[in-house]
PDB file of C-alpha atoms in Angstrom:
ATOM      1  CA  UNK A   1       0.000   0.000   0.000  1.00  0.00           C
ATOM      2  CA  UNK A   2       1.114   3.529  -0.754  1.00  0.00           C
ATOM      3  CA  UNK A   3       2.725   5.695   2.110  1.00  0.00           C
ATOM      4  CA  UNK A   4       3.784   9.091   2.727  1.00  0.00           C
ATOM      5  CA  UNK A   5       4.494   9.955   6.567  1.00  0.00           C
ATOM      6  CA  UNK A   6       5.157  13.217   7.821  1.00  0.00           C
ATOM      7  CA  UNK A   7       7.248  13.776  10.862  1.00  0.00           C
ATOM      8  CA  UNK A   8       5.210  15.755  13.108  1.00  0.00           C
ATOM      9  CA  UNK A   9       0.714  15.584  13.310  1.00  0.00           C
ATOM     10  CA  UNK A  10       1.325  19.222  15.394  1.00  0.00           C
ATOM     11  CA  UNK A  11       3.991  21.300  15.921  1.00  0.00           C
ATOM     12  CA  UNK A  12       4.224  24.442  17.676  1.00  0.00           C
ATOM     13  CA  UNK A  13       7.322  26.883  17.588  1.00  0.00           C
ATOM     14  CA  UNK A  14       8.193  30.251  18.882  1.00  0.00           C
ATOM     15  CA  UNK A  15       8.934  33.092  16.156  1.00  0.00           C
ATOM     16  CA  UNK A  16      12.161  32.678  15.019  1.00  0.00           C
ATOM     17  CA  UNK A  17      12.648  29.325  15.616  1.00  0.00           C
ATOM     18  CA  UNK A  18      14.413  27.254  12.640  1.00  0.00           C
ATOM     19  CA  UNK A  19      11.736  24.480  11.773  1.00  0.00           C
ATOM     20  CA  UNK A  20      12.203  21.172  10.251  1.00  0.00           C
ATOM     21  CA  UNK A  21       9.247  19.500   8.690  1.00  0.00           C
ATOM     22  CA  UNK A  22      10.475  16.009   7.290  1.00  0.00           C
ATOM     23  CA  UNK A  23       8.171  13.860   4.654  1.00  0.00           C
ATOM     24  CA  UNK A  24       9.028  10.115   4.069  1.00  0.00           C
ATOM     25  CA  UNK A  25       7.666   7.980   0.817  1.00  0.00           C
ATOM     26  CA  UNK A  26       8.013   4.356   0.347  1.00  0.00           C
ATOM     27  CA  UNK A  27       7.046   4.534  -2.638  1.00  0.00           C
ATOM     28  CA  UNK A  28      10.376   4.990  -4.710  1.00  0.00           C
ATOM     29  CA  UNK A  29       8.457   7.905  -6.638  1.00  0.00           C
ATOM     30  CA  UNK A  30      10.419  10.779  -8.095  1.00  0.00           C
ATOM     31  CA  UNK A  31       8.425  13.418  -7.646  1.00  0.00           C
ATOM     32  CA  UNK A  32       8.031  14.938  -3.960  1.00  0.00           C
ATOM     33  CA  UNK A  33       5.744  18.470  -3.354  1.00  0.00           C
ATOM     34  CA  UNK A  34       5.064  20.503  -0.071  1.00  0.00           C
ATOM     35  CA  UNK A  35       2.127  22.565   0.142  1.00  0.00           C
ATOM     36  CA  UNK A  36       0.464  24.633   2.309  1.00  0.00           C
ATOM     37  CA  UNK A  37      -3.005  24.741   2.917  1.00  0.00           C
ATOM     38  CA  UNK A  38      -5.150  27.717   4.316  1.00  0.00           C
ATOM     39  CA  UNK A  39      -8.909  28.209   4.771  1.00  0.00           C
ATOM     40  CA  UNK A  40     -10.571  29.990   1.818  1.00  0.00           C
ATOM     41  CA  UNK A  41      -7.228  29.281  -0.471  1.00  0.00           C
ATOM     42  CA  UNK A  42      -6.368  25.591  -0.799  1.00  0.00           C
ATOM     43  CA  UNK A  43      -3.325  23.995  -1.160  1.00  0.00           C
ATOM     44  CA  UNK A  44      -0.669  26.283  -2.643  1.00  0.00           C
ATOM     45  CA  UNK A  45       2.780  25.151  -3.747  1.00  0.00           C
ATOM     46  CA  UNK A  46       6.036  26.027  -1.500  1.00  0.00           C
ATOM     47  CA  UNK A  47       8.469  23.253  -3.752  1.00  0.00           C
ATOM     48  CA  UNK A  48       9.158  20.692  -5.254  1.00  0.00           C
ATOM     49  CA  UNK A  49      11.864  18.004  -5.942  1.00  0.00           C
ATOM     50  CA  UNK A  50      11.671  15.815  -9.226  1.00  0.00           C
ATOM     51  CA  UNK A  51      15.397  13.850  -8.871  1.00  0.00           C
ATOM     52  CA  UNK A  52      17.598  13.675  -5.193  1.00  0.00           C
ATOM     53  CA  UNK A  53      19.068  16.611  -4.697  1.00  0.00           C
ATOM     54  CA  UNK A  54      17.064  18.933  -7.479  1.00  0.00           C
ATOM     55  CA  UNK A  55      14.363  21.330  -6.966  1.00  0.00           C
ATOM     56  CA  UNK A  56      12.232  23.885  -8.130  1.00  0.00           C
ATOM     57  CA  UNK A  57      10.436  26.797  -6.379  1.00  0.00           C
ATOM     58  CA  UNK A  58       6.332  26.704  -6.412  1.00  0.00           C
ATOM     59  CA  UNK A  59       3.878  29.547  -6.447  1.00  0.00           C
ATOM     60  CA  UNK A  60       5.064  30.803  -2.591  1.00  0.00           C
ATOM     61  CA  UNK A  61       8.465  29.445  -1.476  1.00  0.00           C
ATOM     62  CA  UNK A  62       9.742  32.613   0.479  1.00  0.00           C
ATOM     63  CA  UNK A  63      10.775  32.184   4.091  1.00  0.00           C
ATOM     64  CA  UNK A  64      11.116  28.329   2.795  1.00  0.00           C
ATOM     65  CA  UNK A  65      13.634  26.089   1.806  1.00  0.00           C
ATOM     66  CA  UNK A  66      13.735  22.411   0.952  1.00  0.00           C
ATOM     67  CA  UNK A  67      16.367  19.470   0.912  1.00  0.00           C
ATOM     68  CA  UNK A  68      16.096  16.280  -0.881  1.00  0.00           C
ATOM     69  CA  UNK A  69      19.275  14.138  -0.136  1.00  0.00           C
ATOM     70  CA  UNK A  70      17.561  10.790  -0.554  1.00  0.00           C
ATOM     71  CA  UNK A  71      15.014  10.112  -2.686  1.00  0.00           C
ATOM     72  CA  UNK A  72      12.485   9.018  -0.286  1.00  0.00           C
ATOM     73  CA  UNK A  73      12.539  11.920   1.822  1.00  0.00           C
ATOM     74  CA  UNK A  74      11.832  15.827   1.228  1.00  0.00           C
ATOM     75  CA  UNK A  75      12.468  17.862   4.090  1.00  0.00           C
ATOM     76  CA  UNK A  76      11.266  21.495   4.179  1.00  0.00           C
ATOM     77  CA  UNK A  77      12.350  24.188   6.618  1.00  0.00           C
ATOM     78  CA  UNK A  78      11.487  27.603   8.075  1.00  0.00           C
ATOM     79  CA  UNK A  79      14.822  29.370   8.581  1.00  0.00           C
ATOM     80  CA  UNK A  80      13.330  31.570  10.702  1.00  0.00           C
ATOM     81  CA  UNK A  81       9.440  31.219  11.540  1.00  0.00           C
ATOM     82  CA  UNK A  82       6.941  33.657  11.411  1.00  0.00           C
ATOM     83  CA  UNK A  83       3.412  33.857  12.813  1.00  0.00           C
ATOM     84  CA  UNK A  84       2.082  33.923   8.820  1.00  0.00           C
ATOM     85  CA  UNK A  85       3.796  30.812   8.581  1.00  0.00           C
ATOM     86  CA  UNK A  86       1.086  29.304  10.843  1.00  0.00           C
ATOM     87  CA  UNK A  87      -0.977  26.759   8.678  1.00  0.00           C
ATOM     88  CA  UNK A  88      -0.997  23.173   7.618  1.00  0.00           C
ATOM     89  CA  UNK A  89       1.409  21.761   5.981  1.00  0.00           C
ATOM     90  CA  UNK A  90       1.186  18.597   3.150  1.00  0.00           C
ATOM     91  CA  UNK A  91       4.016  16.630   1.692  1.00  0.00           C
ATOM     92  CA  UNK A  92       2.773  14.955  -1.412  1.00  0.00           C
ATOM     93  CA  UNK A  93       4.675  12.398  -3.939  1.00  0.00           C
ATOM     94  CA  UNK A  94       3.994  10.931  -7.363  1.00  0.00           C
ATOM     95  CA  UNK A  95       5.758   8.786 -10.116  1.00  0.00           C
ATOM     96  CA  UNK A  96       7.672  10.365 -12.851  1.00  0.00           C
ATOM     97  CA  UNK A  97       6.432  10.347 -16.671  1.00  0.00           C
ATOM     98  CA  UNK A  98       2.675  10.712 -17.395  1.00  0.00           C
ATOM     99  CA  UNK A  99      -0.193  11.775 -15.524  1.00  0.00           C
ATOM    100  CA  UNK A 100      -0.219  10.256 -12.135  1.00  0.00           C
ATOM    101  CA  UNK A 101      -1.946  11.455  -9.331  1.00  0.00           C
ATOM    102  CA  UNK A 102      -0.586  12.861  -6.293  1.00  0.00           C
ATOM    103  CA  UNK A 103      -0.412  11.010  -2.762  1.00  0.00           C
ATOM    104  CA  UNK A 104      -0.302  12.562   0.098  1.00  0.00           C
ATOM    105  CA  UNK A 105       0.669  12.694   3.790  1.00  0.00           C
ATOM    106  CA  UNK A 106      -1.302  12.693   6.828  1.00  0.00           C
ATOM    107  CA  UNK A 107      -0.190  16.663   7.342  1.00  0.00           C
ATOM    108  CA  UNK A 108       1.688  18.685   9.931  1.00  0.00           C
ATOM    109  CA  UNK A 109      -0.421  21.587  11.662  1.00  0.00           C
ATOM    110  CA  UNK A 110       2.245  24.157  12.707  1.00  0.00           C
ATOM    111  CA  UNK A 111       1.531  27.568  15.141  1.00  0.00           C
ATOM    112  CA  UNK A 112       4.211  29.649  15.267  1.00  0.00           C
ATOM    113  CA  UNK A 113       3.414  31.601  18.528  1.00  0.00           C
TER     114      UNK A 113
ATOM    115  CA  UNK B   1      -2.551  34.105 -13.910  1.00  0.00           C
ATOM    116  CA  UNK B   2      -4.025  30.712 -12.701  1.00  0.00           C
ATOM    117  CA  UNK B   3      -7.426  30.042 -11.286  1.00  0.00           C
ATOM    118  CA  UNK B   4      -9.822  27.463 -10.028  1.00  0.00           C
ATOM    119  CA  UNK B   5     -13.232  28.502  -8.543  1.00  0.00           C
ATOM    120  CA  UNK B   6     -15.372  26.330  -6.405  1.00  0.00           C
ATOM    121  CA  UNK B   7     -18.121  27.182  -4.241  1.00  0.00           C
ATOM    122  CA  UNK B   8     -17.058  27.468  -0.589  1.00  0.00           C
ATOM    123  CA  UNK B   9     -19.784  25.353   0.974  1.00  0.00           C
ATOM    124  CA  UNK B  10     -22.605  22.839   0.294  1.00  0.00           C
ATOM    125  CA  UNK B  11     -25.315  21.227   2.105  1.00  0.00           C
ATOM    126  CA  UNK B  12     -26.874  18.304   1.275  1.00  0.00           C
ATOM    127  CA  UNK B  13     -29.208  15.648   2.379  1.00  0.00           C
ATOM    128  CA  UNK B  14     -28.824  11.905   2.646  1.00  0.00           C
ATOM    129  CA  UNK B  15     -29.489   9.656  -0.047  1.00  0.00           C
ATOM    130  CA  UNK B  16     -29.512  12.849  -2.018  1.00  0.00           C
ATOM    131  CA  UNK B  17     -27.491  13.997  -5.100  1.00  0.00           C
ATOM    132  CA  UNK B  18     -25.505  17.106  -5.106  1.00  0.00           C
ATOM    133  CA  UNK B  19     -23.458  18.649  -8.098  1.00  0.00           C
ATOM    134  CA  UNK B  20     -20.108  20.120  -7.125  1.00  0.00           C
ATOM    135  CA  UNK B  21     -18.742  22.588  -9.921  1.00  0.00           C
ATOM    136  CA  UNK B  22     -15.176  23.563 -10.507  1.00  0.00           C
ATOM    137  CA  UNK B  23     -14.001  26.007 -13.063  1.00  0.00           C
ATOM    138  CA  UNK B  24     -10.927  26.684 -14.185  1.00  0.00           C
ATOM    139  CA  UNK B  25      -8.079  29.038 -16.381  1.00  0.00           C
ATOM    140  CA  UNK B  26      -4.306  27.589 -16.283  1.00  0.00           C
ATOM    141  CA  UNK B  27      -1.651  28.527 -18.740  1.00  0.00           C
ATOM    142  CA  UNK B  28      -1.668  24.289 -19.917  1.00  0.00           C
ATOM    143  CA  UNK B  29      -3.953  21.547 -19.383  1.00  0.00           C
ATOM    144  CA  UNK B  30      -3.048  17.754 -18.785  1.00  0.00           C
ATOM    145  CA  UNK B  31      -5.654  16.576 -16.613  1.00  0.00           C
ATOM    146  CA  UNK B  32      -8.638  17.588 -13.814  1.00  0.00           C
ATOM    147  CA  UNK B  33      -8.104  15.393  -9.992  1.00  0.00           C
ATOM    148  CA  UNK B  34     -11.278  15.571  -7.781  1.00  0.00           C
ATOM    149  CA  UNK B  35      -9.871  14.941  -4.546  1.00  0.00           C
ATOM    150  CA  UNK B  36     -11.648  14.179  -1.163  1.00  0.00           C
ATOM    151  CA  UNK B  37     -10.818  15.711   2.322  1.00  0.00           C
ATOM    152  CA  UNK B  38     -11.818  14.533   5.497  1.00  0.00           C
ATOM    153  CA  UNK B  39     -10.986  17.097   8.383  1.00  0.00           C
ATOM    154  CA  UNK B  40      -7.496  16.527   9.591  1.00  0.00           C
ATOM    155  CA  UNK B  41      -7.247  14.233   7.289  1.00  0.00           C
ATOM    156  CA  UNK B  42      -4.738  13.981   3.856  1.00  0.00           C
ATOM    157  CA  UNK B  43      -6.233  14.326   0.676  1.00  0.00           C
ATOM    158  CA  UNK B  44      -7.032  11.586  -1.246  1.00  0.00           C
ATOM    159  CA  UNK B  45      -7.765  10.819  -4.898  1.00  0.00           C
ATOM    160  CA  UNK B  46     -11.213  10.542  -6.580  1.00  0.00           C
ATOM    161  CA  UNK B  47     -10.960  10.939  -9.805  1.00  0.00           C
ATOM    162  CA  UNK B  48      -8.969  12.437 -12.866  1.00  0.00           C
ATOM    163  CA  UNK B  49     -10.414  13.676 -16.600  1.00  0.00           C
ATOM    164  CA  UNK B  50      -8.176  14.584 -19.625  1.00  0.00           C
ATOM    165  CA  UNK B  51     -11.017  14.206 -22.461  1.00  0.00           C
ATOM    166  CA  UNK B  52     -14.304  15.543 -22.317  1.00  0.00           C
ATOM    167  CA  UNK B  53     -17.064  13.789 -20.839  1.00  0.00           C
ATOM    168  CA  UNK B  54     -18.555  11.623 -18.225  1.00  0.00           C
ATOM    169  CA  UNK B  55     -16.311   9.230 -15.801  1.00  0.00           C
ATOM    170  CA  UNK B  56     -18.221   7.476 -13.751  1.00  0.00           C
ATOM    171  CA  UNK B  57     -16.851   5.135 -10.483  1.00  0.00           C
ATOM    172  CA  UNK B  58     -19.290   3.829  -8.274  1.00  0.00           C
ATOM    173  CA  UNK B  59     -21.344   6.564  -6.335  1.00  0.00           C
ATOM    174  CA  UNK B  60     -19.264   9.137  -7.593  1.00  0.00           C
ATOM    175  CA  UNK B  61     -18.827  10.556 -11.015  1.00  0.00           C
ATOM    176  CA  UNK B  62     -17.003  13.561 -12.593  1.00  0.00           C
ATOM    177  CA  UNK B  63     -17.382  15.511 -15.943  1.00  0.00           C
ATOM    178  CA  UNK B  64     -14.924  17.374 -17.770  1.00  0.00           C
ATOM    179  CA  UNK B  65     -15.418  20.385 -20.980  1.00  0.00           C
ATOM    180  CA  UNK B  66     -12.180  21.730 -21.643  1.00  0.00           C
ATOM    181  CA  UNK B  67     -13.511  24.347 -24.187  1.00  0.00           C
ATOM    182  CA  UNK B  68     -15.353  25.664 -20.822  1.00  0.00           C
ATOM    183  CA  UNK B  69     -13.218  25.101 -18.295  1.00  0.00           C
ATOM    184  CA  UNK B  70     -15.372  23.515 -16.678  1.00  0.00           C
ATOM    185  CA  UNK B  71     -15.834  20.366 -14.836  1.00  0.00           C
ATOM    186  CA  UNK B  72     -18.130  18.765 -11.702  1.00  0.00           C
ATOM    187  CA  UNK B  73     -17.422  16.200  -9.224  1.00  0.00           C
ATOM    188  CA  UNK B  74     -21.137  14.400  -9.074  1.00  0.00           C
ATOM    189  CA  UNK B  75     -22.294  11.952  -5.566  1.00  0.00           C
ATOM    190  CA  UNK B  76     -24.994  10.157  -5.695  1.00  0.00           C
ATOM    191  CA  UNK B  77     -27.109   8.548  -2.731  1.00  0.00           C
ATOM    192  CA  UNK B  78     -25.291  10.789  -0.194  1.00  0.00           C
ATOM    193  CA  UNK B  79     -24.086   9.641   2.958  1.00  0.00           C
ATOM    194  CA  UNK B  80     -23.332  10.781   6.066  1.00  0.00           C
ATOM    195  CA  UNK B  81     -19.453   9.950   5.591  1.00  0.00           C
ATOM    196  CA  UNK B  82     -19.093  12.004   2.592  1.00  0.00           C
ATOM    197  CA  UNK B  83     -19.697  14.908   4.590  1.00  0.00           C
ATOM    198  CA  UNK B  84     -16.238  16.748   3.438  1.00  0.00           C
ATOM    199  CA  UNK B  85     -14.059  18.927   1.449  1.00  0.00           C
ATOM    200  CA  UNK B  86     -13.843  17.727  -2.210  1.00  0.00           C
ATOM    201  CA  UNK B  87     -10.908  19.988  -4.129  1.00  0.00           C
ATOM    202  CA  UNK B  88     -10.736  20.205  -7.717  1.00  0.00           C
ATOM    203  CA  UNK B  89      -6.828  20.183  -9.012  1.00  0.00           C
ATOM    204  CA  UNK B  90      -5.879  20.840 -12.781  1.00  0.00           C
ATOM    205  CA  UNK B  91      -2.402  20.060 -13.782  1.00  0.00           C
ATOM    206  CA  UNK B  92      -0.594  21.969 -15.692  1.00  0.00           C
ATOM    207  CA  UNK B  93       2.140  21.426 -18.311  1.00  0.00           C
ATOM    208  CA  UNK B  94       4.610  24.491 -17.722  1.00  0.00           C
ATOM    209  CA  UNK B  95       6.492  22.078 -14.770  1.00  0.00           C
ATOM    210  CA  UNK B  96       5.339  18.533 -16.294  1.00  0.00           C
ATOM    211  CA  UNK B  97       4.389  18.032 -12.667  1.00  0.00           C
ATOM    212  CA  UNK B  98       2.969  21.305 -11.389  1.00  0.00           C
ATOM    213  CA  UNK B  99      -0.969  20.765 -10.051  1.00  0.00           C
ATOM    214  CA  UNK B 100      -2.735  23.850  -9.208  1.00  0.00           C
ATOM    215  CA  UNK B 101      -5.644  23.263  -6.445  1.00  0.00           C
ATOM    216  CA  UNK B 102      -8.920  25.216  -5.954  1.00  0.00           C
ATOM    217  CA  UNK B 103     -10.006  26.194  -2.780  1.00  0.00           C
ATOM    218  CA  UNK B 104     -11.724  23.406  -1.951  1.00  0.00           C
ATOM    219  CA  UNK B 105     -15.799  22.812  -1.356  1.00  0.00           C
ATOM    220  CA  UNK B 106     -16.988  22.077   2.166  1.00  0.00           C
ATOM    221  CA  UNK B 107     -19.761  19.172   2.327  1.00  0.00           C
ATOM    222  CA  UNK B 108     -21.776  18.596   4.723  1.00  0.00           C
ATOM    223  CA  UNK B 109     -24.375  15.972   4.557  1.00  0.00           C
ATOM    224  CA  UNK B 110     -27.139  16.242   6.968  1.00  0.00           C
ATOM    225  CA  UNK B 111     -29.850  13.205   8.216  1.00  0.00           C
TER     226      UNK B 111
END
């Protein structure tokens, strides 16, 4: 069966804390997202990774950055968080070539206080 | 720009049908997701269009017009459990595997 963990269900953090969100597939996929997800404006895209060690900035990735040493797992961090970083957090990964969906992970619900 | 527009909230009753609508502009096209969200819960897939028309699966069905932008996520005989958020994702072709998500429509089916 498909997985994709996440490290944390709920985090909380103090402003200016450096925060480490971690996402783990077993799914030997190549392609590995993070989104955020707000009320009122869905998931939006902070990066993604399509090889180890490659990635690409989405539609919001300031104040983020991402690392993708292995291929199973995409970390993303807040260098320095700030209280409009609050929100939920999804790791996501598909399969290379074609039109595959997406699978995701069970979420990490950060406050930055 | 890129856009997707769902309504923010539904009601429906059990054993009811309800029509969710989705519409959509994005600078390429390869493919509409309906996904379903339980709160707290990850996402998870429903069911994807690239040609026009009807796919039906079970209970639920979704339609697709490209020349409209336009597409609905369709539940028959409603029940209590698919009282959730149901977002409509287009992906596009500019990243090969860049999906742009609507904001999602709240469900809630009521006895």
């Amino acid at each position: 069966d498909v997985k994709v963990t996440q490290s944390s269900r709920y985090l909380v953090k103090r402003t200016g804390e450096k925060v480490f969100l971690e996402c783990v597939q077993d799914m030997d996929h190549e392609n590995m997202f993070w989104y955020r997800q707000d009320p009122g404006l869905g998931l939006r895209l902070i990066y993604f990774s399509y090889d180890v060690k490659m990635k690409e900035k989405g539609d919001i990735p300031e104040g983020y950055s991402v690392s993708r040493e292995k291929k199973e797992r995409f970390s993303l961090i807040l260098e320095s968080a700030s209280t409009n970083q609050t929100s939920m957090y999804l790791c996501a990964s598909t399969s290379g070539g074609g039109v595959k969906t997406q699978y995701f992970g069970p979420g990490t619900r950060l406050l930055v206080l | 720009g890129q856009n997707i527009d769902q309504p923010t909230e539904m009601t429906a009753t059990e054993g009811a049908i309800v029509q969710i609508n989705c519409t959509y502009q994005t600078s390429g096209f390869n493919g509409l997701f309906w996904y379903q969200q339980h709160a707290g819960e990850a996402p998870t897939f429903l069911s994807y269009n690239v040609l026009d028309g009807l796919e039906e699966k079970g209970r639920f069905s979704s339609f697709l017009s490209r020349s409209k932008g336009y597409s609905y996520l369709l539940l028959k005989e409603l029940q209590m459990k698919d009282s959730a958020s149901y977002l409509c994702a287009v992906k596009g072709d500019n990243y090969g595997q860049n999906f742009v998500f609507g904001p999602g429509t709240r469900l809630s089916v009521l006895p």
